[in-house]
Short mmCIF file of C-alpha atoms in Angstrom, two decimals:
data_model
loop_
_atom_site.label_atom_id
_atom_site.label_comp_id
_atom_site.label_asym_id
_atom_site.label_seq_id
_atom_site.Cartn_x
_atom_site.Cartn_y
_atom_site.Cartn_z
CA ASN A 11 83.24 99.42 106.01
CA HIS A 12 82.85 96.16 107.54
CA PRO A 13 83.43 96.36 111.42
CA ASP A 14 86.16 93.63 111.33
CA ALA A 15 87.50 94.58 107.71
CA ALA A 16 90.73 96.24 109.06
CA ASP A 17 91.85 93.03 111.27
CA ARG A 18 90.96 91.07 108.26
CA ALA A 19 93.17 93.17 105.88
CA GLU A 20 96.09 92.98 108.19
CA LYS A 21 95.71 88.97 108.57
CA ILE A 22 95.31 88.78 104.83
CA PHE A 23 98.54 90.87 104.33
CA GLU A 24 100.30 88.58 106.75
CA LEU A 25 98.90 85.61 105.02
CA MET A 26 100.46 86.79 101.57
CA LYS A 27 103.87 87.29 103.27
CA SER A 28 103.59 83.68 104.30
CA LEU A 29 102.43 82.54 100.78
CA LYS A 30 105.52 84.04 99.22
CA LYS A 31 107.66 81.79 101.62
CA SER A 32 105.93 78.68 100.57
CA SER A 33 105.36 76.95 97.15
CA VAL A 34 102.06 78.77 96.42
CA GLN A 35 102.50 81.29 93.62
CA PRO A 36 100.12 84.13 93.74
CA THR A 37 98.47 85.26 90.53
CA GLU A 38 97.09 88.61 89.22
CA PHE A 39 93.71 87.68 90.50
CA ILE A 40 94.93 86.97 94.04
CA PHE A 41 96.84 90.41 94.28
CA SER A 42 93.83 92.15 92.97
CA GLY A 43 91.63 90.51 95.70
CA LEU A 44 94.16 91.48 98.47
CA ILE A 45 94.54 95.09 97.19
CA SER A 46 90.56 95.21 96.95
CA VAL A 47 90.64 94.11 100.78
CA HIS A 48 92.87 96.97 101.75
CA ALA A 49 90.85 99.32 99.71
CA ASN A 50 87.83 98.46 101.68
CA SER A 51 89.34 98.18 104.99
CA GLY A 52 89.17 101.68 106.26
CA LEU A 53 92.78 101.29 107.59
CA PRO A 54 94.91 104.59 107.40
CA SER A 55 97.49 102.37 105.82
CA ALA A 56 95.24 101.06 103.33
CA VAL A 57 96.87 103.04 100.27
CA ASP A 58 100.22 102.16 101.48
CA ARG A 59 99.48 98.43 101.81
CA ALA A 60 97.82 98.52 98.28
CA ILE A 61 100.91 100.20 96.83
CA GLU A 62 102.99 97.79 98.78
CA LEU A 63 101.28 94.84 97.09
CA PHE A 64 101.14 96.25 93.53
CA GLN A 65 104.82 96.77 93.63
CA LEU A 66 105.40 93.21 95.21
CA MET A 67 103.14 91.86 92.37
CA GLN A 68 105.41 93.66 89.73
CA SER A 69 108.67 92.42 91.38
CA GLU A 70 107.18 88.99 91.20
CA GLY A 71 106.85 89.32 87.51
CA ILE A 72 103.07 89.22 87.59
CA GLN A 73 101.54 91.35 85.31
CA PRO A 74 98.52 93.61 86.47
CA ASN A 75 95.28 93.57 84.69
CA VAL A 76 92.44 96.04 84.39
CA VAL A 77 91.04 94.56 87.68
CA THR A 78 94.12 95.25 89.39
CA TYR A 79 94.66 98.86 88.11
CA SER A 80 90.84 99.44 88.89
CA THR A 81 91.34 98.07 92.49
CA LEU A 82 94.18 100.36 93.18
CA LEU A 83 92.53 103.30 91.76
CA ASP A 84 89.55 102.46 94.27
CA ALA A 85 92.07 102.47 97.28
CA PHE A 86 93.62 105.75 96.16
CA SER A 87 89.81 107.24 95.94
CA LYS A 88 88.74 105.86 99.22
CA SER A 89 91.57 107.20 101.10
CA LYS A 90 91.51 110.56 102.74
CA GLN A 91 94.96 111.45 101.42
CA PRO A 92 95.19 114.55 99.24
CA ASP A 93 97.76 113.14 96.84
#
């Protein structure tokens, strides 16, 4: 984990919220990248944020791709949560 990863992950999450309010439409690549940032952040909330982004992605009608699923699994594998 990079020393600033947790802070960056939170900033990126906030950026994602602001993008949603603007005319910029995120793609599956943007969502996969955001999920990856959280997977590598080391934050206790990383899995929750990754799931939230994944659900937002689906609610926006954006189809997850193989990279998205792989990145989501990576977030789960890096978490210390038993479930």
